[in-house]
CSV table of C-alpha atoms in Angstrom, one decimal:
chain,number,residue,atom,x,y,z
A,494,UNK,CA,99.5,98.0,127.8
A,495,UNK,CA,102.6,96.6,129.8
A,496,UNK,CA,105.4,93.9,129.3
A,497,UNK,CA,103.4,90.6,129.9
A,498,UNK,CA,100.0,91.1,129.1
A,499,UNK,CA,100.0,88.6,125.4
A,500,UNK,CA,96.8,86.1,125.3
A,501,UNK,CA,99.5,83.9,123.1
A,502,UNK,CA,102.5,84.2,121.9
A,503,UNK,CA,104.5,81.3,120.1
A,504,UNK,CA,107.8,81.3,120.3
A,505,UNK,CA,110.1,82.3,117.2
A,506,UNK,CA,110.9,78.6,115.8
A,507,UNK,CA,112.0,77.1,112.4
A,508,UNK,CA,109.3,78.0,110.0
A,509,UNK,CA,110.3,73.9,108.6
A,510,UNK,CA,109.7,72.3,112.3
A,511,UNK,CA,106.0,73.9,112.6
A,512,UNK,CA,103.1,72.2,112.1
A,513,UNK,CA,100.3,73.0,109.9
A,514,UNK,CA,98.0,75.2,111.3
A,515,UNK,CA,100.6,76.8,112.3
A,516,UNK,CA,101.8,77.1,108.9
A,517,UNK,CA,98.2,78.3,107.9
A,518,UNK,CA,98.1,80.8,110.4
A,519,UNK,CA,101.4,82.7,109.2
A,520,UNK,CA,99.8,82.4,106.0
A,521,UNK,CA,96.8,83.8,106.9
A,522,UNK,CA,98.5,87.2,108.2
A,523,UNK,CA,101.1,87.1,105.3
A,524,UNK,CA,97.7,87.5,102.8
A,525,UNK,CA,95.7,89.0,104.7
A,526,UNK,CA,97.9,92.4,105.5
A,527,UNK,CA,98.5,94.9,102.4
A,528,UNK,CA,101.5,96.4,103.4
A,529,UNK,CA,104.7,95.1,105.1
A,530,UNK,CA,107.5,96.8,107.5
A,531,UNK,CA,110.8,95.9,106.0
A,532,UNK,CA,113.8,96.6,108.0
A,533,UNK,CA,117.3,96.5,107.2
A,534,UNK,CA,120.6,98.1,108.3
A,535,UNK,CA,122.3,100.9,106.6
A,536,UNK,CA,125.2,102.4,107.9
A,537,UNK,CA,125.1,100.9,111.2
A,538,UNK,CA,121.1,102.7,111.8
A,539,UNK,CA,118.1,101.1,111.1
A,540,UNK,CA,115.5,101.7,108.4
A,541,UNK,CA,112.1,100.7,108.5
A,542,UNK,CA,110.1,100.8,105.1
A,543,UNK,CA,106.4,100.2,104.2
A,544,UNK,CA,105.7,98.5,101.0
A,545,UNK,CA,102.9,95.9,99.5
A,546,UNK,CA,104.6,92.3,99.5
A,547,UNK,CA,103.0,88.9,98.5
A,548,UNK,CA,103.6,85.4,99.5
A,549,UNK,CA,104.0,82.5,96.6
A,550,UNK,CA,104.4,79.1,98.3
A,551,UNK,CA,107.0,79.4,100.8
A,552,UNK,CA,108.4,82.6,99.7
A,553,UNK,CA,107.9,86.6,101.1
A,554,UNK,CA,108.5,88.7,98.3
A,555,UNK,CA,108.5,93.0,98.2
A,556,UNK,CA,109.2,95.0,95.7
A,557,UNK,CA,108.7,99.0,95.9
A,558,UNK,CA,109.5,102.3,95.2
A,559,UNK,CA,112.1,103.8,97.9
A,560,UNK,CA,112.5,100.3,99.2
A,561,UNK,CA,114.5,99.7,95.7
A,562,UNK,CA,116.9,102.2,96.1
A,563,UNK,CA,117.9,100.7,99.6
A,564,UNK,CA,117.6,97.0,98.9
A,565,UNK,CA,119.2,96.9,95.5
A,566,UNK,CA,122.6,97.9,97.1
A,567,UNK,CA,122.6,94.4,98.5
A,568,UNK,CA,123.4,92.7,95.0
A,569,UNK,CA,125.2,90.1,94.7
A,570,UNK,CA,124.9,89.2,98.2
A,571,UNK,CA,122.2,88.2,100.1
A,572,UNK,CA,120.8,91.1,102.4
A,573,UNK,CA,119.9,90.8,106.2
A,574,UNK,CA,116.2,91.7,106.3
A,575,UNK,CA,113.6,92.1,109.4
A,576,UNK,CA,109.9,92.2,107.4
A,577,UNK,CA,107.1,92.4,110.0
A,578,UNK,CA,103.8,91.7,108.9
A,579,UNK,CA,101.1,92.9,111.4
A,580,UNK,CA,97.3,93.2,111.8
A,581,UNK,CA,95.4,95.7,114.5
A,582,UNK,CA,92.2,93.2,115.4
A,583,UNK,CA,91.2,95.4,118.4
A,584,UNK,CA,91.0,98.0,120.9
A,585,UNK,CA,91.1,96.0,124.3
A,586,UNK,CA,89.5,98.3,127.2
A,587,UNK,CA,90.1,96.5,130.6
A,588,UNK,CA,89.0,98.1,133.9
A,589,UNK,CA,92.9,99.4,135.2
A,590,UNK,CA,94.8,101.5,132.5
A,591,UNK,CA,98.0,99.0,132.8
A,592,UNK,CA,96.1,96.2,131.2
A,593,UNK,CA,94.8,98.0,128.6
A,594,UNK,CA,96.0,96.4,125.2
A,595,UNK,CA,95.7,95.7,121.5
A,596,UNK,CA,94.4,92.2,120.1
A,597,UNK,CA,96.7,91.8,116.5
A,598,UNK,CA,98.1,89.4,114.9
A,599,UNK,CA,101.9,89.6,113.7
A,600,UNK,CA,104.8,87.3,111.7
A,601,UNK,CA,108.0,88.7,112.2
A,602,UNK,CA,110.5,86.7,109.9
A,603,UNK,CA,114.7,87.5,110.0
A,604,UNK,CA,116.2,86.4,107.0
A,605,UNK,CA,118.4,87.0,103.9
A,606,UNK,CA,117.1,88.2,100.9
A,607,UNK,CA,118.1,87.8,97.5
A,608,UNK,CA,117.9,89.7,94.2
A,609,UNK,CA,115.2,87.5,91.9
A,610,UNK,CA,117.3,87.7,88.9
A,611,UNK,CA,115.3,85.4,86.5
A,612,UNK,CA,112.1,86.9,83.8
A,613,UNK,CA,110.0,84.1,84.9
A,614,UNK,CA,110.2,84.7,88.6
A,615,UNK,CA,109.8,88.0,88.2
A,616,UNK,CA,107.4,88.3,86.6
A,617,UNK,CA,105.3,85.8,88.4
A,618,UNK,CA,105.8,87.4,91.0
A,619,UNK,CA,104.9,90.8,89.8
A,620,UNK,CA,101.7,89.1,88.5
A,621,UNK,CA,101.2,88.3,92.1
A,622,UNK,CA,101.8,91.7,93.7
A,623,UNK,CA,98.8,92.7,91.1
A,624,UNK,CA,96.8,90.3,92.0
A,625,UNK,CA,97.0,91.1,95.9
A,626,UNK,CA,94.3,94.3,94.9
A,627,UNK,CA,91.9,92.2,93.4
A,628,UNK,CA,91.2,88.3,92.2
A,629,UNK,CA,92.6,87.9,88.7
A,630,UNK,CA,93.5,91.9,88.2
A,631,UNK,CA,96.9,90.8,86.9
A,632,UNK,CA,94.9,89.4,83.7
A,633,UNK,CA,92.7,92.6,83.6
A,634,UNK,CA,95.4,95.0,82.9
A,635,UNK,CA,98.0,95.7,79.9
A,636,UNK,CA,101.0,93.3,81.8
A,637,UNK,CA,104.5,94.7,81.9
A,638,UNK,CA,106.9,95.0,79.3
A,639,UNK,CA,110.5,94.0,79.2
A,640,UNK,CA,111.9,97.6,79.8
A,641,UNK,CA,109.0,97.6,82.9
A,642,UNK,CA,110.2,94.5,84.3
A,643,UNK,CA,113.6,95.7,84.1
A,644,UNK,CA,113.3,98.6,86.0
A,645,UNK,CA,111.6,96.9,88.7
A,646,UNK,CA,113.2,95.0,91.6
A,647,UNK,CA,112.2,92.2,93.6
A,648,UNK,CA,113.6,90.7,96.9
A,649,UNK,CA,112.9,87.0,97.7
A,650,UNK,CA,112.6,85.7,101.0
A,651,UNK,CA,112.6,82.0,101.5
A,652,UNK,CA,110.4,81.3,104.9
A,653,UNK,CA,111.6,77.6,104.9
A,654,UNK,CA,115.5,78.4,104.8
A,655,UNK,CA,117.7,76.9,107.2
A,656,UNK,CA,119.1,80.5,108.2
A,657,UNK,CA,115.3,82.1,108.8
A,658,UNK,CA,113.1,83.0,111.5
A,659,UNK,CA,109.5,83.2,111.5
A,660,UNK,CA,107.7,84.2,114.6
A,661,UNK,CA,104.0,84.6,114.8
A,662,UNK,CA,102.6,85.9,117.5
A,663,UNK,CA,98.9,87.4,118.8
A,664,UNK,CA,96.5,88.5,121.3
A,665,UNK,CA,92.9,87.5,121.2
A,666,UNK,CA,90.2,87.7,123.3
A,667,UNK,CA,88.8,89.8,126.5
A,668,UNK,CA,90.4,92.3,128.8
A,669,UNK,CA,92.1,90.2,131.3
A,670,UNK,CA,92.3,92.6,134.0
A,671,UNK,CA,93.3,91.6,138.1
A,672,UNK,CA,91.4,89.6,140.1
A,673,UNK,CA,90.9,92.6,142.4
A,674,UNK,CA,89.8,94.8,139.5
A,675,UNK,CA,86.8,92.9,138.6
A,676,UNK,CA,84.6,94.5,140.7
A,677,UNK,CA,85.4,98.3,139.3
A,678,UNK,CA,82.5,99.8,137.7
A,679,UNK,CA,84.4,100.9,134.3
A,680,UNK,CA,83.6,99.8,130.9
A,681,UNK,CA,85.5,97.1,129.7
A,682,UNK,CA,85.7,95.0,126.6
A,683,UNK,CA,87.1,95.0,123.4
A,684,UNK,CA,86.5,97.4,120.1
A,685,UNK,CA,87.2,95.0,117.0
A,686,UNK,CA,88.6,96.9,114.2
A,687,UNK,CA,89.5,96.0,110.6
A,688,UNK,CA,90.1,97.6,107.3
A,689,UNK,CA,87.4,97.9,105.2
A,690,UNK,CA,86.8,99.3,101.3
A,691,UNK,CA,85.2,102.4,100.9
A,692,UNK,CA,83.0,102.9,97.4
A,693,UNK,CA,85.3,102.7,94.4
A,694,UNK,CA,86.3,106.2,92.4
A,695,UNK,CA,86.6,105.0,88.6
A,696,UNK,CA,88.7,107.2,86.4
A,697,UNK,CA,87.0,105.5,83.5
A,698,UNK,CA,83.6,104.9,82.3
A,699,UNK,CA,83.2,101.2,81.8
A,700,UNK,CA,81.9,99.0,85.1
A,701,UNK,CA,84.2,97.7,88.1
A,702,UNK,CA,84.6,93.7,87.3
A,703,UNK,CA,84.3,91.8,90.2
A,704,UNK,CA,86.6,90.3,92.9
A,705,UNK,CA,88.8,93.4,94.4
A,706,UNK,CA,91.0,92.8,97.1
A,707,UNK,CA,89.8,90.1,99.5
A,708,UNK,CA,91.2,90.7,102.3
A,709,UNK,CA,88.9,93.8,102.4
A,710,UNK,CA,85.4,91.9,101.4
B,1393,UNK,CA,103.8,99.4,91.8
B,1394,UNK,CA,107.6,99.7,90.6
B,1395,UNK,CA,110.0,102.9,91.5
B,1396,UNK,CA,109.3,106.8,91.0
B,1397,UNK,CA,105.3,106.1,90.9
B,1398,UNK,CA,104.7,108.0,93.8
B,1399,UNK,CA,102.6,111.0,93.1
B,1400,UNK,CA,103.9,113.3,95.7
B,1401,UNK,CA,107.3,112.7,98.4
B,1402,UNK,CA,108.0,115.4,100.4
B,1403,UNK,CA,112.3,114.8,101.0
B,1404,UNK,CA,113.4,114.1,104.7
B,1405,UNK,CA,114.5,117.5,106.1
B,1406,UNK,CA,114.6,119.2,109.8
B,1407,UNK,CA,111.2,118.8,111.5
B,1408,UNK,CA,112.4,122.4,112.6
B,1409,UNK,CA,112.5,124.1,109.6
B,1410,UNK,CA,109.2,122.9,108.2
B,1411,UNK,CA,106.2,124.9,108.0
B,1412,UNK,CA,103.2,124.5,110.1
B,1413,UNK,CA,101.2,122.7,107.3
B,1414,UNK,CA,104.0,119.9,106.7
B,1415,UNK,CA,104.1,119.5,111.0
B,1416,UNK,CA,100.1,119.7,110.9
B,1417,UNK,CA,100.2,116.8,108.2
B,1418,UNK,CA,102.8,114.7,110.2
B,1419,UNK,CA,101.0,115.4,113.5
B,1420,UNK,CA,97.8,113.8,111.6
B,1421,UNK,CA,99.6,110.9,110.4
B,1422,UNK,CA,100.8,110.4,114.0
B,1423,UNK,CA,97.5,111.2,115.7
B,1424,UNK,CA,95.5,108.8,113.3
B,1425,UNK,CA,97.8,105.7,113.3
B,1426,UNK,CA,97.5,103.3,116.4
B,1427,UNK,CA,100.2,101.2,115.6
B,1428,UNK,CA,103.7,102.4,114.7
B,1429,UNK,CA,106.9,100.0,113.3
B,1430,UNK,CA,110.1,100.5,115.5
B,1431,UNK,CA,113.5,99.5,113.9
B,1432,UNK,CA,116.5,98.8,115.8
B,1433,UNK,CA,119.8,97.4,115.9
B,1434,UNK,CA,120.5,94.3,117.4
B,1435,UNK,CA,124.1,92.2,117.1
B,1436,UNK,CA,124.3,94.2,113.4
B,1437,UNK,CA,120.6,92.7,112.1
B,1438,UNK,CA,117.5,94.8,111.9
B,1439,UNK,CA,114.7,93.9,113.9
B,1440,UNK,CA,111.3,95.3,113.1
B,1441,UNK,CA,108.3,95.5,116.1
B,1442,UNK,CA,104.7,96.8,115.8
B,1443,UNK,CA,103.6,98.8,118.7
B,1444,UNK,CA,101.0,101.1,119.5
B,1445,UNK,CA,102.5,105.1,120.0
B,1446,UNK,CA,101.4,108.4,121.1
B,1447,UNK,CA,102.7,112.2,120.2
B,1448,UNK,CA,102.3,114.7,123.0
B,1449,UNK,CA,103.6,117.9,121.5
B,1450,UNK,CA,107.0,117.0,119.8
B,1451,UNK,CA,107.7,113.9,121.0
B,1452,UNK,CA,106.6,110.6,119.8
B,1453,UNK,CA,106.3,108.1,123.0
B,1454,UNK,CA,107.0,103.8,122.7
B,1455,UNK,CA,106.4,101.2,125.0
B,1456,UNK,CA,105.4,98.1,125.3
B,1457,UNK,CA,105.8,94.5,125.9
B,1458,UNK,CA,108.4,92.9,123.2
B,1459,UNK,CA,109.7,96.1,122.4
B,1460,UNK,CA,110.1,96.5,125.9
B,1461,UNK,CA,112.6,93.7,126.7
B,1462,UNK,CA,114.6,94.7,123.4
B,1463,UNK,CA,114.5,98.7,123.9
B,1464,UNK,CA,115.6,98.6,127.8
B,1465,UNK,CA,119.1,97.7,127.0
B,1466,UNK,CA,119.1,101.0,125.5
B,1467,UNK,CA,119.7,102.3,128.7
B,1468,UNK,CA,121.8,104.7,130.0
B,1469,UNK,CA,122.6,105.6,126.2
B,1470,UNK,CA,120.2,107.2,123.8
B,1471,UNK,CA,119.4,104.3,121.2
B,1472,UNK,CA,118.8,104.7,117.8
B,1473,UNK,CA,115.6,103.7,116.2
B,1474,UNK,CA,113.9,104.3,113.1
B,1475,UNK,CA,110.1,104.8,114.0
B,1476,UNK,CA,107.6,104.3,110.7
B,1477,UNK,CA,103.8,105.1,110.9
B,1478,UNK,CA,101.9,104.6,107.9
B,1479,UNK,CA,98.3,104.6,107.3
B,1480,UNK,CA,97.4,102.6,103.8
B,1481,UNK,CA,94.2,105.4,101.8
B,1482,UNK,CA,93.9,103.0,98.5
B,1483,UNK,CA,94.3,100.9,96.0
B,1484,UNK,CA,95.3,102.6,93.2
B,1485,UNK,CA,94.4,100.2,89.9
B,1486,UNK,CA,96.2,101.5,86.7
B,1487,UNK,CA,95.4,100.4,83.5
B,1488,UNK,CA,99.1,98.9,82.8
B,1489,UNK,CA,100.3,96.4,86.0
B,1490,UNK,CA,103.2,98.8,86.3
B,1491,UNK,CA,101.4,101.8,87.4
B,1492,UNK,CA,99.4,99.7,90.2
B,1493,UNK,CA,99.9,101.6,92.9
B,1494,UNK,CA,98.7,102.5,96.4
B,1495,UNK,CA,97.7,105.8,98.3
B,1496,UNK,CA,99.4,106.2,101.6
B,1497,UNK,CA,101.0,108.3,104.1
B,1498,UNK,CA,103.6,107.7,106.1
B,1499,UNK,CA,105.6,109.1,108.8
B,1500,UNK,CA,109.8,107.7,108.9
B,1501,UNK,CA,111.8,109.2,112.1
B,1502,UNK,CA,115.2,108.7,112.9
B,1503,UNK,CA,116.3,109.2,116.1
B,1504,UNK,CA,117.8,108.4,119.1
B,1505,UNK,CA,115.3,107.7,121.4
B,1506,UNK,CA,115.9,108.0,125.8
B,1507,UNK,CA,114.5,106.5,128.2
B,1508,UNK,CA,111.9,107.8,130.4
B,1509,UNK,CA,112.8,108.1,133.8
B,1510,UNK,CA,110.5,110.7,135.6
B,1511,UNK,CA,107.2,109.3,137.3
B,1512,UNK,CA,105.5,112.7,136.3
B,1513,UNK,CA,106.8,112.1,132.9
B,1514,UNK,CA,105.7,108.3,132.2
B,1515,UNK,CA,102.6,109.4,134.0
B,1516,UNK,CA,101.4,111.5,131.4
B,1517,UNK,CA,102.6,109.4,128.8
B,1518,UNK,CA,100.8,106.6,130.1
B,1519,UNK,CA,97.8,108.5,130.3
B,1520,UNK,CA,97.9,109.8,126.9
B,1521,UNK,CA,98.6,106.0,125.3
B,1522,UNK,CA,95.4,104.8,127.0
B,1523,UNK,CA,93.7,108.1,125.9
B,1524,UNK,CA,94.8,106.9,121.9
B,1525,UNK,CA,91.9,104.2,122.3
B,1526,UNK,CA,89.4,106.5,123.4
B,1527,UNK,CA,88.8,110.3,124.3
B,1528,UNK,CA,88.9,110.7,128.6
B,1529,UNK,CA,89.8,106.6,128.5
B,1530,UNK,CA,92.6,107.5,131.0
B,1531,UNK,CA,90.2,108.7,133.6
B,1532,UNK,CA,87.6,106.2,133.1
B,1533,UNK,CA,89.7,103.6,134.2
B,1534,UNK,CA,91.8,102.6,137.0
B,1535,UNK,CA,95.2,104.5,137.3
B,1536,UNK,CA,98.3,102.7,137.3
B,1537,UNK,CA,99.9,102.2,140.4
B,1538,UNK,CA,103.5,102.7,142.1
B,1539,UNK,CA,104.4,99.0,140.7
B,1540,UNK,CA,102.6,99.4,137.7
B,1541,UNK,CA,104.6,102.2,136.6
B,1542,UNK,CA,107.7,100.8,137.3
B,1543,UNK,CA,107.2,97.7,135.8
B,1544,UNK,CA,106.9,99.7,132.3
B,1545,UNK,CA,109.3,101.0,130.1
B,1546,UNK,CA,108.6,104.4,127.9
B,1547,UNK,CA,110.7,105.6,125.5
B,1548,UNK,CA,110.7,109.1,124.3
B,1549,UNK,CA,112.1,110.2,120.3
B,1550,UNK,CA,112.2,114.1,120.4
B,1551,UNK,CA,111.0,115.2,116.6
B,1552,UNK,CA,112.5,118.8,116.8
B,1553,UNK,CA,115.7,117.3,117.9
B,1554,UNK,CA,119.1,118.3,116.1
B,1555,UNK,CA,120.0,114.9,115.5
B,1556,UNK,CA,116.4,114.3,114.7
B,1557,UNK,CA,115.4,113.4,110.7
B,1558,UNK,CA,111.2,113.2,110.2
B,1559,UNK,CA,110.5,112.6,106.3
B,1560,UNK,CA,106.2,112.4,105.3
B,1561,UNK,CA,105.6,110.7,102.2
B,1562,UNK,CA,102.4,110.1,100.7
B,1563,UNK,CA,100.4,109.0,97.7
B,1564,UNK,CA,97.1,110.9,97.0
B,1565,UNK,CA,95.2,110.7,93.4
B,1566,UNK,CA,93.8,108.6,90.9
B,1567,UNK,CA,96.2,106.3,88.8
B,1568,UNK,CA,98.6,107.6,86.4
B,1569,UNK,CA,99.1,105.8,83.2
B,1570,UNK,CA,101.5,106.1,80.5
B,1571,UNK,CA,99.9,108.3,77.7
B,1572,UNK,CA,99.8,105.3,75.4
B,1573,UNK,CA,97.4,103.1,77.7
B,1574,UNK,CA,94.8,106.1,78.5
B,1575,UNK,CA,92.6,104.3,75.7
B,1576,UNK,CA,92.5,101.0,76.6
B,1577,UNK,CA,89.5,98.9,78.2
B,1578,UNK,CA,90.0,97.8,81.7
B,1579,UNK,CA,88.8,99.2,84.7
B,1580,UNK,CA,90.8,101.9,86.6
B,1581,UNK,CA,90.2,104.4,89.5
B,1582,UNK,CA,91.1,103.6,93.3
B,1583,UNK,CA,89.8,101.8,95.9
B,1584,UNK,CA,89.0,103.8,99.4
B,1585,UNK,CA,90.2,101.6,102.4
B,1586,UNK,CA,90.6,102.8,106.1
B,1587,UNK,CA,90.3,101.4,109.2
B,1588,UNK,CA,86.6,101.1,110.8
B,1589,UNK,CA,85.6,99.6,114.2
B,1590,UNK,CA,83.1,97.0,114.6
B,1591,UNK,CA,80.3,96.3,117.5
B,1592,UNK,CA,82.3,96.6,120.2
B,1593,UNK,CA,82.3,93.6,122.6
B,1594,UNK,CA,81.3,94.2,125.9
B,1595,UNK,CA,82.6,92.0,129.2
B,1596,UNK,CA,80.3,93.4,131.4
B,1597,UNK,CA,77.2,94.9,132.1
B,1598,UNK,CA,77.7,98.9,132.0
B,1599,UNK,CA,77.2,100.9,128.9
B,1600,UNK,CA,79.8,102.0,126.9
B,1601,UNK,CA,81.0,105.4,127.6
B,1602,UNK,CA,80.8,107.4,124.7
B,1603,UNK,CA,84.0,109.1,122.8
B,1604,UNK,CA,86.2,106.1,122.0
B,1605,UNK,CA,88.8,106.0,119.1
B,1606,UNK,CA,88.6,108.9,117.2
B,1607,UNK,CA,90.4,108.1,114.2
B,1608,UNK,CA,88.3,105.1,113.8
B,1609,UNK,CA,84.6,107.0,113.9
């Protein structure tokens, strides 16, 4: 699991200059994953939070409990942020122990974040954050009120700013072990794993509507 | 999913003075994870990298390609890192958006991690990061050689360390709703998720050894 062994890796680049599947393909992690890293600089160490985020167009956005406290020190300036979005897609088993390895999928993005100071972003984006458990949930529950909404925080993230990086990167595919190796008698190939729902514990007694989280389906 | 849902946080404090079932429970959230969240430093902006980790007694062991490249500079000096595992249990779906939630546990160190410089040392640690993808994997494989082992970089983050912090958090339960919403109609209760492996994918023509990925069976 050494320095070197990546199927394919792009290179960080503008998130504006890439085409469109590559586009899709951040995308695609960004809404796939639950839960984000989110990194940020306090006092010279870093910090590294998880906490649920959701894109809306060309914008990251996180909210969150302990993340809060840190992130709403940044107001009124923007605040350097490092969220990392990643995905485990496999156990990779190759035939020498150095090229063992991981197939994932991962967007880094660097960028400044700002405070999203406005009722109607907020609580879009809130709506949003709902609706990342389950299609439509957001119009299936009592929504927030204005003391809610103005206890909550929310961090934007613009993935098409001049002044932000967005790296995708990802390993796919088969061991790829030494020519020399291929003749060992070990087991080698590759364990996909995922994350998957489990049965649903109500704490009610009417039935589960449709359309949960699906990412997990 | 705004601030102070969280049904239980334990505060950061000395991974000394905790008692054996607050190490046991930070042990399993170290065990069970494959891939950890590194933070670090770099020219005053955070940067955030996924990687997979192993504990062997009170150390928590990185390496790894990216991180690699960015975590040798470290060297001679001990660097400082923020190291986050976290393993997502739930969806927790409230009756009120607010109180959406999700179970977790997660594992935040700071520390200042060294690097490893003894072949005995990165030897075991090597062994024990292939061992993370299945049980006896490090002997059912070829051994790194001489090269091999130089050519990787192993950092080491001592948890009982002075200058060590190690805070567990973690969400368990159903949903908890505001008195005033406990009679209204929508669906509520959590969602179970966790990571599961697939068919595995063989590249050759052996059976598969038995005993892989514990955490995932």
């Amino acid at each position: 699991m050494p320095a070197g062994q990546y199927g394919h890796v792009l290179r960080p680049s503008r998130y504006a200059e890439r085409v469109n599947d590559d586009r899709a393909a951040i995308h695609a992690v960004l809404d796939e994953a639950l839960v984000c890293h989110v990194g940020l600089v306090v006092a010279g160490r870093p910090h590294v939070i998880p906490t649920l985020h959701v894109r809306v167009r060309d914008s990251l956005y996180i909210h969150g409990s302990t993340a809060a406290r840190l992130l709403v020190s940044a107001r009124p300036a923007p605040l350097p942020l490092c969220v990392t979005v990643s995905l485990l897609d496999g156990l990779v088993l190759a035939r020498s122990a150095f090229h063992h390895s991981l197939n994932y999928r991962s967007v880094v993005i660097h960028g400044d974040a700002r405070l999203v100071d406005t009722v109607e972003e907020k609580t879009q984006v809130l709506a949003a954050l709902v609706d990342r458990v389950g299609v439509g949930r957001s119009q299936q529950c009592r929504p927030p009120t204005s003391r809610e909404l103005a206890a909550t925080a929310v961090l934007a993230l613009s993935l098409d700013d001049e002044s932000t990086d967005v790296a995708l990167k990802r390993r796919t595919g088969p061991p790829s072990d030494d020519e020399a190796d291929l003749t060992l008698d070990y087991w080698t190939g590759v364990v996909p794993v995922r994350l998957t729902a489990g049965t649903p514990q109500p704490a009610c007694d009417i039935p589960l509507p449709g359309g949960l989280a699906p990412s997990l389906t």
